[in-house]
Structures are given as C-alpha cells and as structure tokens.
Coordinates of C-alpha atoms and ligand atoms in Angstrom, one line a residue:
X261 CA 65.2 59.4 59.4
X262 CA 67.3 62.2 58.1
X263 CA 69.4 64.8 59.8
X264 CA 68.6 68.4 58.9
X265 CA 70.8 71.4 59.2
X266 CA 68.9 74.3 60.6
X267 CA 70.0 77.9 60.1
X268 CA 70.1 80.0 63.3
X269 CA 71.4 83.2 64.7
X270 CA 73.5 83.7 67.9
X271 CA 72.0 84.7 71.2
X272 CA 74.2 87.1 73.2
X273 CA 73.4 85.8 76.7
X274 CA 74.6 82.2 76.6
X275 CA 77.6 82.6 78.9
X276 CA 77.8 79.6 81.3
X277 CA 77.9 80.7 85.0
X278 CA 79.3 79.0 88.1
X279 CA 77.5 75.8 87.0
X280 CA 76.3 75.9 83.4
X281 CA 73.7 78.0 81.7
X282 CA 70.8 78.9 83.9
X283 CA 67.9 81.0 82.6
X284 CA 64.1 81.3 82.9
X285 CA 62.2 78.5 81.2
X286 CA 60.7 81.1 78.9
X287 CA 64.2 82.0 77.7
X288 CA 65.0 78.4 77.0
X289 CA 61.7 78.0 75.2
X290 CA 62.5 80.6 72.5
X291 CA 63.0 79.1 69.1
X292 CA 66.5 77.7 68.7
X293 CA 67.7 78.8 72.1
X294 CA 68.4 75.4 73.6
X295 CA 69.5 74.0 70.2
X296 CA 72.1 76.8 69.8
X297 CA 73.6 76.1 73.2
X298 CA 73.7 72.3 72.7
X299 CA 75.2 72.7 69.2
X300 CA 77.8 75.1 70.7
X301 CA 78.7 72.4 73.2
X302 CA 79.0 69.7 70.6
X303 CA 81.1 72.0 68.4
X304 CA 83.5 72.7 71.3
X305 CA 84.3 69.3 72.9
X306 CA 86.3 67.5 70.3
X307 CA 85.8 64.3 68.4
X308 CA 83.0 62.2 69.9
X309 CA 82.0 60.3 66.8
X310 CA 80.5 56.9 67.9
X311 CA 81.0 57.7 71.6
X312 CA 78.7 57.7 74.5
X313 CA 76.8 60.7 76.0
X314 CA 75.0 60.6 79.4
X315 CA 71.8 62.6 79.6
X316 CA 69.4 63.3 82.4
X317 CA 68.1 66.1 84.6
X318 CA 66.4 66.9 87.9
X319 CA 63.0 66.4 86.4
X320 CA 61.9 70.0 86.5
X321 CA 59.5 71.6 84.1
X322 CA 60.9 71.4 80.5
X323 CA 63.2 68.5 81.3
X324 CA 61.3 66.0 79.1
X325 CA 61.0 68.3 76.1
X326 CA 64.7 69.3 76.3
X327 CA 65.8 65.7 76.5
X328 CA 63.9 64.8 73.3
X329 CA 65.5 67.8 71.5
X330 CA 69.0 66.8 72.8
X331 CA 68.6 63.2 71.8
X332 CA 67.8 64.1 68.2
X333 CA 70.7 66.5 68.1
X334 CA 73.1 64.0 69.6
X335 CA 72.1 61.5 66.9
X336 CA 72.5 64.1 64.1
X337 CA 75.9 65.1 65.5
X338 CA 77.3 61.6 65.5
X339 CA 77.2 60.2 69.0
X340 CA 77.0 56.4 69.0
X341 CA 75.0 55.9 72.2
X342 CA 73.2 58.0 74.8
X343 CA 72.5 56.7 78.3
X344 CA 69.5 58.5 79.6
X345 CA 68.0 58.2 83.0
X346 CA 64.5 56.6 83.2
X347 CA 61.9 59.3 82.9
X348 CA 64.7 61.7 81.9
X349 CA 65.8 61.8 85.5
X350 CA 69.3 61.7 86.9
X351 CA 70.5 63.4 90.0
X352 CA 73.7 65.4 89.3
X353 CA 76.0 63.0 91.3
X354 CA 74.3 59.9 89.7
X355 CA 75.0 61.4 86.3
X356 CA 78.6 62.0 87.2
X357 CA 78.9 58.4 88.4
X358 CA 77.3 57.0 85.2
X359 CA 79.7 59.0 83.0
X360 CA 82.6 57.5 84.9
X361 CA 81.3 54.0 85.2
X362 CA 80.4 53.7 81.5
X363 CA 83.5 55.6 80.3
X364 CA 81.2 58.1 78.5
X365 CA 82.7 60.9 76.4
X366 CA 80.7 63.3 78.6
X367 CA 77.3 64.2 79.8
X368 CA 74.6 66.9 79.6
X369 CA 72.9 67.5 82.9
X370 CA 69.6 69.5 82.8
X371 CA 69.2 71.4 86.1
X372 CA 69.0 74.8 87.6
X373 CA 69.9 73.2 90.9
X374 CA 68.1 74.7 93.9
X375 CA 66.4 77.4 91.8
X376 CA 62.6 77.1 91.7
X377 CA 61.0 75.2 88.8
X378 CA 57.9 75.6 86.7
X379 CA 56.8 77.4 83.5
X380 CA 57.7 80.8 84.9
X381 CA 60.8 79.7 86.8
X382 CA 64.3 78.4 86.0
X383 CA 65.9 75.8 83.8
X384 CA 69.5 75.0 83.2
X385 CA 72.0 72.9 81.3
X386 CA 75.6 72.1 81.8
X387 CA 78.2 69.9 80.1
X388 CA 80.3 67.5 82.2
X389 CA 83.5 66.0 80.8
X390 CA 84.6 62.4 80.7
X391 CA 86.0 62.4 84.3
X392 CA 82.3 63.0 85.4
X393 CA 82.9 66.6 86.5
X394 CA 81.7 70.0 85.3
X395 CA 83.6 71.2 82.3
X396 CA 86.5 73.4 83.3
X397 CA 86.7 77.0 82.4
X398 CA 88.7 76.4 79.2
X399 CA 85.8 74.4 77.9
X400 CA 83.0 76.7 79.0
X401 CA 84.9 79.6 77.5
X402 CA 85.1 77.8 74.2
X403 CA 81.4 77.0 74.4
X404 CA 80.5 80.6 75.0
X405 CA 82.7 81.8 72.2
X406 CA 80.9 79.3 69.9
X407 CA 77.5 80.5 71.0
X408 CA 78.5 84.0 69.7
X409 CA 79.2 82.9 66.1
X410 CA 76.9 79.9 65.6
X411 CA 75.1 79.8 62.3
X412 CA 73.4 76.4 62.2
X413 CA 72.6 73.3 64.2
X414 CA 72.0 69.7 63.3
X415 CA 69.0 67.7 64.4
X416 CA 67.4 64.4 63.3
X417 CA 63.8 64.5 62.0
X418 CA 62.3 61.8 64.2
X419 CA 59.5 61.1 66.6
X420 CA 60.0 61.5 70.3
X421 CA 61.0 58.3 72.0
X422 CA 59.6 56.8 75.2
X423 CA 61.7 57.6 78.3
X424 CA 59.6 55.7 80.8
X425 CA 60.6 52.1 80.2
X426 CA 64.1 50.7 80.7
X427 CA 65.4 49.4 77.4
X428 CA 67.0 50.4 74.1
X429 CA 65.7 52.3 71.1
X430 CA 67.4 53.2 67.9
X431 CA 67.5 56.8 66.8
X432 CA 69.0 57.0 63.4
X433 CA 72.5 55.5 63.8
X434 CA 72.5 56.2 67.5
X435 CA 71.4 53.8 70.3
X436 CA 69.4 55.2 73.2
X437 CA 69.5 53.2 76.4
X438 CA 67.1 54.2 79.1
X439 CA 68.7 53.2 82.3
X440 CA 67.6 52.8 85.9
X441 CA 68.3 56.2 87.5
X442 CA 69.0 54.9 91.0
X443 CA 70.6 51.5 90.8
X444 CA 74.2 52.3 89.8
X445 CA 74.3 55.1 92.3
X446 CA 72.9 53.0 95.2
X447 CA 75.6 50.3 94.4
X448 CA 78.3 53.0 94.7
X449 CA 77.0 54.1 98.1
X450 CA 77.0 50.5 99.3
X451 CA 80.6 50.2 98.3
X452 CA 81.6 53.3 100.4
X453 CA 79.7 53.1 103.6
X454 CA 79.0 50.5 106.3
X455 CA 75.3 49.8 105.5
X456 CA 75.1 47.1 108.2
X457 CA 76.2 49.5 110.9
X458 CA 73.7 52.2 109.7
X459 CA 71.0 49.5 109.5
X460 CA 71.7 48.6 113.1
X461 CA 71.7 52.3 114.2
X462 CA 68.3 52.8 112.5
X463 CA 66.9 49.6 114.0
X464 CA 68.0 50.6 117.5
X465 CA 65.7 53.6 118.1
X466 CA 67.8 56.3 116.4
X467 CA 65.4 58.6 114.5
X468 CA 65.9 60.7 111.4
X469 CA 64.1 62.8 108.8
X470 CA 65.2 63.5 105.3
X471 CA 63.6 66.3 103.2
X472 CA 63.8 65.7 99.5
X473 CA 61.9 69.0 98.9
X474 CA 59.8 67.4 96.1
X475 CA 63.0 67.3 93.9
X476 CA 65.2 64.7 92.4
X477 CA 66.6 63.0 95.5
X478 CA 63.2 61.6 96.5
X479 CA 63.6 58.3 94.6
X480 CA 67.2 57.9 95.6
X481 CA 66.6 58.6 99.3
X482 CA 63.6 56.3 99.4
X483 CA 65.4 53.5 97.8
X484 CA 68.5 53.8 100.0
X485 CA 67.3 55.1 103.3
X486 CA 63.9 53.4 103.6
X487 CA 64.0 50.3 101.3
X488 CA 67.6 49.3 101.9
X489 CA 68.7 50.7 105.3
X490 CA 65.3 50.1 106.9
X491 CA 64.4 53.6 108.0
X492 CA 60.6 53.7 108.7
X493 CA 58.3 54.7 105.8
X494 CA 57.8 58.4 106.0
X495 CA 61.5 59.1 106.9
X496 CA 61.8 60.7 103.5
X497 CA 59.6 63.8 103.5
X498 CA 58.4 65.3 100.2
X499 CA 59.8 62.3 98.4
X500 CA 57.8 62.4 95.2
X501 CA 59.6 64.5 92.6
X502 CA 57.4 67.1 90.9
X503 CA 58.0 69.2 87.8
X504 CA 57.5 72.4 89.9
X505 CA 59.2 71.0 93.0
X506 CA 55.8 71.5 94.8
X507 CA 56.0 75.2 94.2
X508 CA 59.0 75.4 96.6
X509 CA 62.5 76.5 96.5
X510 CA 64.6 73.3 97.0
X511 CA 67.6 74.9 98.5
X512 CA 68.6 73.0 101.6
X513 CA 69.3 75.8 104.1
X514 CA 67.7 77.1 107.2
X515 CA 65.4 79.5 105.3
X516 CA 64.1 77.3 102.4
X517 CA 64.1 73.9 104.1
X518 CA 61.9 75.3 106.9
X519 CA 59.6 72.3 107.0
X520 CA 62.6 70.1 108.0
X521 CA 64.0 72.8 110.3
X522 CA 60.6 72.9 112.2
X523 CA 60.7 69.1 112.6
X524 CA 64.3 69.2 113.9
X525 CA 63.7 72.0 116.3
X526 CA 60.6 70.3 117.8
X527 CA 58.2 72.8 116.4
X528 CA 55.8 70.1 115.1
X529 CA 53.7 67.5 116.8
X530 CA 56.4 64.9 116.4
X531 CA 59.4 64.6 118.8
X532 CA 62.5 66.1 117.1
X533 CA 64.5 63.3 115.5
X534 CA 68.2 62.6 116.3
X535 CA 69.3 63.5 112.7
X536 CA 67.9 65.5 109.9
X537 CA 69.0 66.3 106.4
X538 CA 67.8 67.8 103.2
X539 CA 68.9 67.9 99.6
X540 CA 68.4 70.3 96.7
X541 CA 66.8 70.2 93.2
X542 CA 69.4 68.1 91.6
X543 CA 70.6 66.2 94.6
X544 CA 74.1 67.6 94.9
X545 CA 73.6 69.9 97.9
X546 CA 73.0 68.8 101.5
X547 CA 72.1 70.3 104.9
X548 CA 72.8 68.3 108.0
X549 CA 71.0 68.9 111.4
X550 CA 71.0 67.3 114.8
X551 CA 68.2 67.5 117.3
X552 CA 67.8 71.3 117.6
X553 CA 71.3 71.7 116.1
X554 CA 72.5 73.1 112.7
X555 CA 75.8 71.9 111.3
X556 CA 77.4 74.5 108.9
X557 CA 78.6 73.1 105.6
X558 CA 82.1 74.3 106.4
X559 CA 82.0 72.4 109.8
X560 CA 80.5 69.4 108.1
X561 CA 83.4 69.1 105.7
X562 CA 85.9 69.4 108.6
X563 CA 84.1 66.8 110.7
X564 CA 83.7 64.3 107.8
X565 CA 87.5 64.7 107.2
X566 CA 88.4 64.2 110.9
X567 CA 86.2 61.1 111.1
X568 CA 86.8 59.7 107.6
X569 CA 88.1 56.4 109.0
X570 CA 84.6 55.6 110.2
X571 CA 83.6 54.8 106.6
X572 CA 85.0 51.7 104.9
X573 CA 85.5 53.5 101.6
X574 CA 87.9 55.9 103.3
X575 CA 89.7 53.7 105.8
X576 CA 92.8 53.5 103.6
X577 CA 93.4 57.2 104.4
X578 CA 92.5 60.3 102.5
X579 CA 94.8 62.1 100.1
X580 CA 94.0 65.7 100.9
X581 CA 91.2 68.2 101.3
X582 CA 90.0 71.1 99.1
X583 CA 87.5 73.8 99.9
X584 CA 86.3 76.8 98.0
X585 CA 87.8 80.1 99.0
X586 CA 84.7 81.5 100.9
X587 CA 84.3 78.2 102.8
X588 CA 85.5 78.5 106.4
X589 CA 89.0 77.4 107.3
X590 CA 87.7 74.7 109.7
X591 CA 88.9 72.0 107.3
X592 CA 92.4 73.5 107.0
X593 CA 92.9 72.8 110.7
X594 CA 91.9 69.2 110.3
X595 CA 94.2 68.8 107.3
X596 CA 97.0 70.3 109.3
X597 CA 96.5 68.0 112.2
X598 CA 96.3 65.0 109.8
X599 CA 99.4 66.1 107.9
X600 CA 97.4 66.5 104.7
X601 CA 97.5 69.2 102.1
X602 CA 94.5 71.6 101.9
X603 CA 93.7 73.5 98.7
X604 CA 91.7 76.7 98.5
X605 CA 89.9 77.1 95.1
X606 CA 87.5 79.5 93.6
X607 CA 83.7 78.9 94.0
X608 CA 82.5 76.2 91.7
X609 CA 82.9 72.4 91.9
X610 CA 84.7 72.4 88.5
X611 CA 87.8 73.7 90.3
X612 CA 88.1 70.4 92.3
X613 CA 88.2 68.1 89.2
X614 CA 91.9 68.5 88.4
X615 CA 92.9 68.1 92.1
X616 CA 90.9 64.8 92.4
X617 CA 92.1 63.5 89.0
X618 CA 95.7 64.1 90.0
X619 CA 95.1 62.2 93.3
X620 CA 95.8 65.3 95.4
X621 CA 92.5 65.4 97.2
X622 CA 89.9 63.0 98.4
X623 CA 87.4 65.3 100.1
X624 CA 86.0 68.6 98.9
X625 CA 83.5 71.0 100.3
X626 CA 81.9 74.4 99.8
X627 CA 80.0 76.7 102.2
X628 CA 77.1 76.6 99.7
X629 CA 75.9 73.3 101.2
X630 CA 78.2 71.1 99.0
X631 CA 80.3 68.2 100.2
X632 CA 81.7 65.4 98.2
X633 CA 84.7 63.2 97.5
X634 CA 86.6 61.6 94.6
X635 CA 83.9 58.8 94.3
X636 CA 82.4 61.1 91.7
X637 CA 83.3 64.5 90.3
X638 CA 80.3 66.4 91.7
X639 CA 79.2 67.3 95.1
X640 CA 76.9 64.7 96.5
X641 CA 74.0 65.3 98.9
X642 CA 73.0 61.8 99.8
X643 CA 76.7 60.8 100.1
X644 CA 77.1 63.4 102.8
X645 CA 74.0 62.2 104.6
X646 CA 75.3 58.6 104.5
X647 CA 78.7 59.7 105.7
X648 CA 77.1 61.4 108.7
X649 CA 75.0 58.3 109.4
X650 CA 78.1 56.1 109.2
X651 CA 79.9 58.4 111.7
X652 CA 76.9 58.4 114.0
X653 CA 76.7 54.6 113.8
X654 CA 80.4 54.3 114.8
X655 CA 80.6 57.0 117.4
X656 CA 77.3 56.3 119.0
X657 CA 77.0 60.0 120.0
X658 CA 74.7 62.8 119.1
X659 CA 75.3 65.3 116.3
X660 CA 75.6 68.2 118.8
X661 CA 78.2 66.3 120.9
X662 CA 80.3 65.3 117.9
X663 CA 80.3 68.9 116.6
X664 CA 81.1 70.6 120.0
X665 CA 83.8 68.1 120.7
X666 CA 85.3 68.9 117.3
X667 CA 85.3 72.6 118.2
X668 CA 87.0 71.8 121.6
X669 CA 89.8 70.1 119.7
X670 CA 90.2 72.4 116.7
X671 CA 88.6 75.7 117.8
X672 CA 85.4 77.1 116.3
X673 CA 85.2 79.0 113.0
X674 CA 82.2 81.1 113.4
X675 CA 80.7 81.5 110.0
X676 CA 77.8 83.0 108.1
X677 CA 76.8 84.0 104.6
X678 CA 74.5 86.9 104.0
X679 CA 72.8 87.0 100.5
X680 CA 71.3 90.0 99.0
X681 CA 69.3 88.6 96.0
X682 CA 67.9 90.3 93.0
X683 CA 69.9 93.5 93.4
X684 CA 70.5 95.9 90.5
X685 CA 73.6 94.6 88.6
X686 CA 75.3 98.0 88.4
X687 CA 74.7 98.6 92.2
X688 CA 76.1 95.2 93.0
X689 CA 79.2 95.9 91.0
X690 CA 79.6 99.2 92.9
X691 CA 79.5 97.4 96.2
X692 CA 82.6 95.3 95.3
X693 CA 84.3 98.3 93.7
X694 CA 83.8 100.4 96.9
X695 CA 85.8 97.8 98.8
X696 CA 88.4 97.4 96.0
X697 CA 88.9 101.2 96.2
X698 CA 90.1 100.7 99.8
X699 CA 92.6 97.9 99.1
X700 CA 95.6 100.2 99.9
X701 CA 94.1 102.0 102.9
X702 CA 92.4 99.2 104.8
X703 CA 95.5 97.1 105.7
X704 CA 96.9 98.3 109.1
X705 CA 93.5 99.6 110.2
X706 CA 91.4 98.1 112.9
X707 CA 87.9 96.9 112.0
X708 CA 85.6 95.0 114.3
X709 CA 88.3 95.0 116.9
X710 CA 90.7 93.2 114.6
X711 CA 93.7 94.3 112.5
X712 CA 93.3 94.1 108.8
X713 CA 96.3 92.4 107.4
X714 CA 95.6 92.3 103.6
X715 CA 93.0 92.9 100.9
X716 CA 92.8 91.4 97.5
X717 CA 90.8 90.0 94.6
X718 CA 91.1 86.3 95.0
X719 CA 93.0 84.6 92.1
X720 CA 93.7 80.9 91.7
X721 CA 96.5 79.2 89.8
X722 CA 95.5 75.6 89.2
X723 CA 98.4 73.5 90.5
X724 CA 97.7 70.8 88.0
X725 CA 97.3 72.6 84.6
X726 CA 98.6 76.0 85.6
X727 CA 95.4 77.9 84.4
X728 CA 94.7 81.1 86.3
X729 CA 91.3 82.2 87.4
X730 CA 91.1 85.9 88.5
X731 CA 88.5 88.1 90.2
X732 CA 87.0 85.3 92.2
X733 CA 86.0 87.4 95.2
X734 CA 87.0 90.5 97.1
X735 CA 88.7 89.6 100.4
X736 CA 89.4 91.6 103.5
X737 CA 91.8 89.4 105.6
X738 CA 92.5 89.9 109.3
X739 CA 95.6 89.1 111.3
X740 CA 93.7 86.6 113.5
X741 CA 92.5 84.6 110.5
X742 CA 89.0 86.3 110.4
X743 CA 87.7 87.2 106.9
X744 CA 85.1 89.4 105.2
X745 CA 84.5 88.4 101.6
X746 CA 82.3 89.9 98.9
X747 CA 81.3 88.0 95.8
X748 CA 78.7 88.1 93.1
X749 CA 76.8 84.8 92.6
X750 CA 77.2 83.1 89.3
X751 CA 74.1 81.0 89.5
X752 CA 71.2 83.5 89.7
X753 CA 68.8 84.3 86.9
X754 CA 67.5 87.7 87.7
X755 CA 69.5 90.7 88.7
X756 CA 72.6 90.2 90.8
X757 CA 73.0 88.4 94.1
X758 CA 75.7 89.8 96.4
X759 CA 77.1 87.2 98.8
X760 CA 78.8 88.5 101.9
X761 CA 80.8 85.8 103.7
X762 CA 81.9 86.3 107.3
X763 CA 84.3 84.2 109.3
X764 CA 85.9 84.6 112.7
X765 CA 88.0 82.0 114.5
X766 CA 87.5 81.3 118.3
X767 CA 89.9 79.1 120.1
X768 CA 88.5 79.7 123.6
X769 CA 86.1 76.8 124.4
X770 CA 84.2 79.0 126.8
X771 CA 83.1 81.2 123.9
X772 CA 81.9 78.3 121.6
X773 CA 78.3 78.4 122.5
X774 CA 77.3 81.8 120.9
X775 CA 74.8 82.2 118.1
X776 CA 76.9 82.8 115.0
X777 CA 75.1 86.1 114.1
X778 CA 75.9 87.4 117.6
X779 CA 79.5 86.2 117.5
X780 CA 79.9 87.9 114.1
X781 CA 77.9 91.0 114.8
X782 CA 80.9 93.4 114.8
X783 CA 82.1 91.9 111.6
X784 CA 78.7 92.3 109.9
X785 CA 78.6 96.0 110.9
X786 CA 82.1 96.5 109.6
X787 CA 81.4 94.8 106.3
X788 CA 78.4 97.0 105.7
X789 CA 80.3 100.1 106.5
X790 CA 83.3 99.5 104.3
X791 CA 81.2 98.3 101.3
X792 CA 78.2 100.7 101.8
X793 CA 76.3 97.5 100.8
X794 CA 73.0 98.4 102.3
X795 CA 73.0 102.0 101.0
X796 CA 74.1 101.0 97.5
X797 CA 71.8 98.0 97.2
X798 CA 68.8 99.8 98.7
X799 CA 68.3 96.9 101.1
X800 CA 68.3 97.1 104.8
X801 CA 68.7 93.4 105.4
X802 CA 69.9 90.2 103.6
X803 CA 67.3 88.1 101.7
X804 CA 68.8 84.9 103.1
X805 CA 71.2 84.2 106.0
X806 CA 72.9 80.9 106.2
Ligands
G16_925 C1 76.8 75.7 92.1 C2 78.2 75.3 92.0 C3 78.9 75.4 93.4 C4 78.8 76.8 93.9 C5 77.3 77.2 93.9 C6 77.1 78.6 94.3 O1 76.1 74.9 92.9 O2 78.3 73.9 91.6 O3 80.2 75.0 93.2 O4 79.3 76.9 95.2 O5 76.7 77.0 92.7 O6 77.6 79.4 93.4 P1 77.4 81.0 93.4 O7 77.9 81.5 94.7 O8 78.2 81.5 92.2 O9 75.9 81.2 93.2 P2 74.7 74.3 92.4 O10 74.3 73.4 93.6 O11 73.8 75.5 92.3 O12 74.9 73.6 91.2

C-alpha cells in the first residue's frame, strides 16, 4: 500500500461554523471537497505522528464513504491508530468520551447534528481536540486559513475496510480498531447516576417515552433505558437509526419532535406518560417533557443544577455553571443561591471547554436544547435524560411539580426563541444592523413597558486563555433583567437563519402560569418594531418557535 500525494485546488467556502463545517451532501461529494478539509485539519493541529485519532459519525447518508476516505488519509498522514465506532457510528458525546478515555490526540466527528439527512440534505464534519471538546476558535481559524491555500492532500491507495465487526485491521502503518459504539458510554453513565434508583422508579409504575427520531441515539437509548434500566420494550420510539433519519428533521423541539409531543400531551391512544424526552441526529441535544408539560432547556439547566446532589456523580458538589449568552438567566439565580460562579459565553459548546478544563464549571447549558457537564466536553442528550430520571427517582414528584416549585423559589424566566429560517443573507444582516443603528438612542427609552438600560454586540473574553470573541449577538438589555437578542445562526446550510431570543423575568408566583408566548407578547412586538425583522425578511411569522 502506498501513500499518494494528490494535487488539489482550494474551495472558498470551507469556513467552520458554530460547530464544524456543515454543507449539503452534494457539496461534500464534489471531487476533493472532503479531502481538502480533512487535510487542512491535519495540517493545522500539530504533530500527531504515531498518535490516536477517534472517528465516527451520526450514521447519516455519506457517513460510511467519508469514514473510508478519512481512514486512508489518516494513515497517509502518519496517525498510529484510529478508533472508529462500529458501523462508523459514534454519538457526539460518546466520541468525546472515547477521545478522553483513550487519551487520543483528537477526533473527527461526522455530523450535521439535527439537520435532515439524505442525498439531497446535509452532512458535516468537525474536529475535536484531545480534551474531547470541539476545537476552539484559534484552531478552527487555522483550519479555515489552510483551506484557502491548500495545494495537495495525502491518501493511501488501499481497499475499503470492514466497519461492521469489532476488531483490528492494519491500514499501511496505521492500526484501525473498530470499537463498540455504546459500551464505554454506557459505563460512564452508570458511574454518574443511581441506576438502581432509576430501575426502581421504572419498575414502580412510572411511565416514560424516549424519541430517538431515527437518529444515532437509538442504540444508546435502547441499551441503557430498556436493556439495563428495565424500561418496557417500546419505550424508545424510532430507535432504529436510518441514513435519512426516516425522512425527518431530528431536532428535539416542540415543532420537529411532534410525534413525542403528541404522546406527552395525550393526543394519541396511549395515556400520556409521566416523562418524555427526545434527542437529535448526533445525540448531543435533548428535550425534556412531563405529562402535558414542556421544560425549557434554560429551566432544565437551572433545575439540574439546583438538584445536582440527587445524582451520585455530582454529590461532591459542583464547581460552577456556564450558559451561552442567549440562554435564560434562570441558572444564574441558582448559581447565586448556591454560592457558585456563573459564566456567560458565546453560543457554541466550544466556549465551555476551557472553563471545564480549568475546573471552573461542572454544568453547562444552552437554550438550543443542549445540557451537559464536565464528564465529557460535548453536550449530552442521554446524560440529561438520565439526570432527570435520577432527580425524579429521588424526589418522587412529577416533572410539572418540580418545575413550578423551582419557579416559586427562584422566580420564572419566561423565555422563547423565534427562528426565521432560510432568509436572504443580506436581509438578515440588515435586520441586525437596523438594531445596531439604534444602540445610542434606545437606552433610556421604554419598550414593552420596560426601560432599556443598554444595547451592545456581545463580546466574550475567555477568562482562561484571554482570547476575545466579538460580534456574538446584538443585545437589547432592560433594567428589570429582560432581554431581546438577535443573532444569526452558525449552523444552517441554506440562506441565513435569524434567531430572536426573548426573555422576561417574573418573580410574582401568581403570574407563573402564563403561556410563554402570551407572557412575552409585548416583547415580541417590540423586537419586531425595532428590528423591522418581518418587513426586511419578508416573513410574517417565525419558521420555528421554541
Ligand atoms: C451547535 C453548537 C451549539 C449551538 C447550536 C446552535 O449545536 O454545538 O453550541 O448552540 O449549534 O448554534 P446556532 O445558533 O449558531 O445555529 P449542534 O447540536 O447543532 O451541534
């Protein structure tokens, strides 16, 4: 087997977004497109000669072909060993764990997360560093710079290897180990949560449903929830992973996880279960529901933090909490009550890595249905589900009671995100600029019955390495803690997605039972007025409301 050096020319559009490079499959299928990006990664991450790379993906269309290409490139570039998930499958949190457990140099994760899959849909790739977390901006900037002047890539001339059987194969000088995709991850979960208590809960008449949305979590959820914890067969819905995710959109929110939502709100023939959850394409997101009750991701983080001592893995205390800037401040109130530091970072899990490595935070969360802890360096869907089950097993109360009691104690942060997807990029930029143009005039004015205290473009200085990330969202901040935030998504693959985040704090317990859209109605109107969002985007309503 010989390594060949293939001449290539740069592609101009290989800038990693919030979480790696995400494009249509057809873009990735262009000659040299994937190869260029992978070589740019290998050229940007330092000396890995003889070291270990972890490789796996969410199983979407093109996963297997991409893995074969990357294996041959890893061999030609001098890796000593690649650990690849059986069938080419690794959920994102499982990949993060395997990188850490096996002290790998890094990992390549193939996923476009919750974006639909199939020949005409999306594919993605991202590089994670040796701590198991997404490469920080310094690394992704270097990768992007390299994609712009790349002239060749290295690849081994070899046959494809079998990914389906656990075992070892030699590829040139590199060893390929096909590993069980689930086992290590399941062991980690057993070390964090009280499986006996959860088993007893599930044996005692407590009912639940988990929607894997035909994506990567299916085998993980089946092994853990049904085979180990004893939940009845069928608890995991849509548990068989498919290359096209069953034609669905595996984004665990009230819009796209409607099958689960119908079950949880009693709209099917079965009685609504006590607990419901869903995960996304690559297994890092989660949505949590009670019987007829939705838990916002921001509240979920706060409630997990406030109840962390229910889970054995967290009984020694937690170090601190971090949330992305657009995530509601519910967790800040818990942190304050617990005497913990709370960090506000830009959107993107990569910003939590330094804080976790430095021991400053244990729990992290994002409004985009992401919750996790320092057990790995990615958000972790099933981890959040197990944490909730552990809390429910200890507190022996319903999801709705636990949440409303939390609001009674800490106040309620009414929260919603309105997404306008597939908007013309120039128009989306204008929406944000329209608000920026009022940065000096809005403060001091009253909007939605509240006083505007400040406006800014969110900027973050990493307290660990001092790096500064600017332009991370346009904020209109109110004196009472309410916020209106505009941001452009960094994960879409067609046009621009405008995200409008709305938050309003309510301390009065008598006003805690409103629908969030009603509670935020004045804020929504004000946000549209100051940004001219609907006029500029040509849309009269959001595509998705969460
Ligand atoms: C990714 C990132 C998250 C981010 C989310 C939404 O999640 O890992 O940190 O919150 O995208 O980002 P944006 O608002 O820029 O679209 P995932 O689950 O898509 O990998």
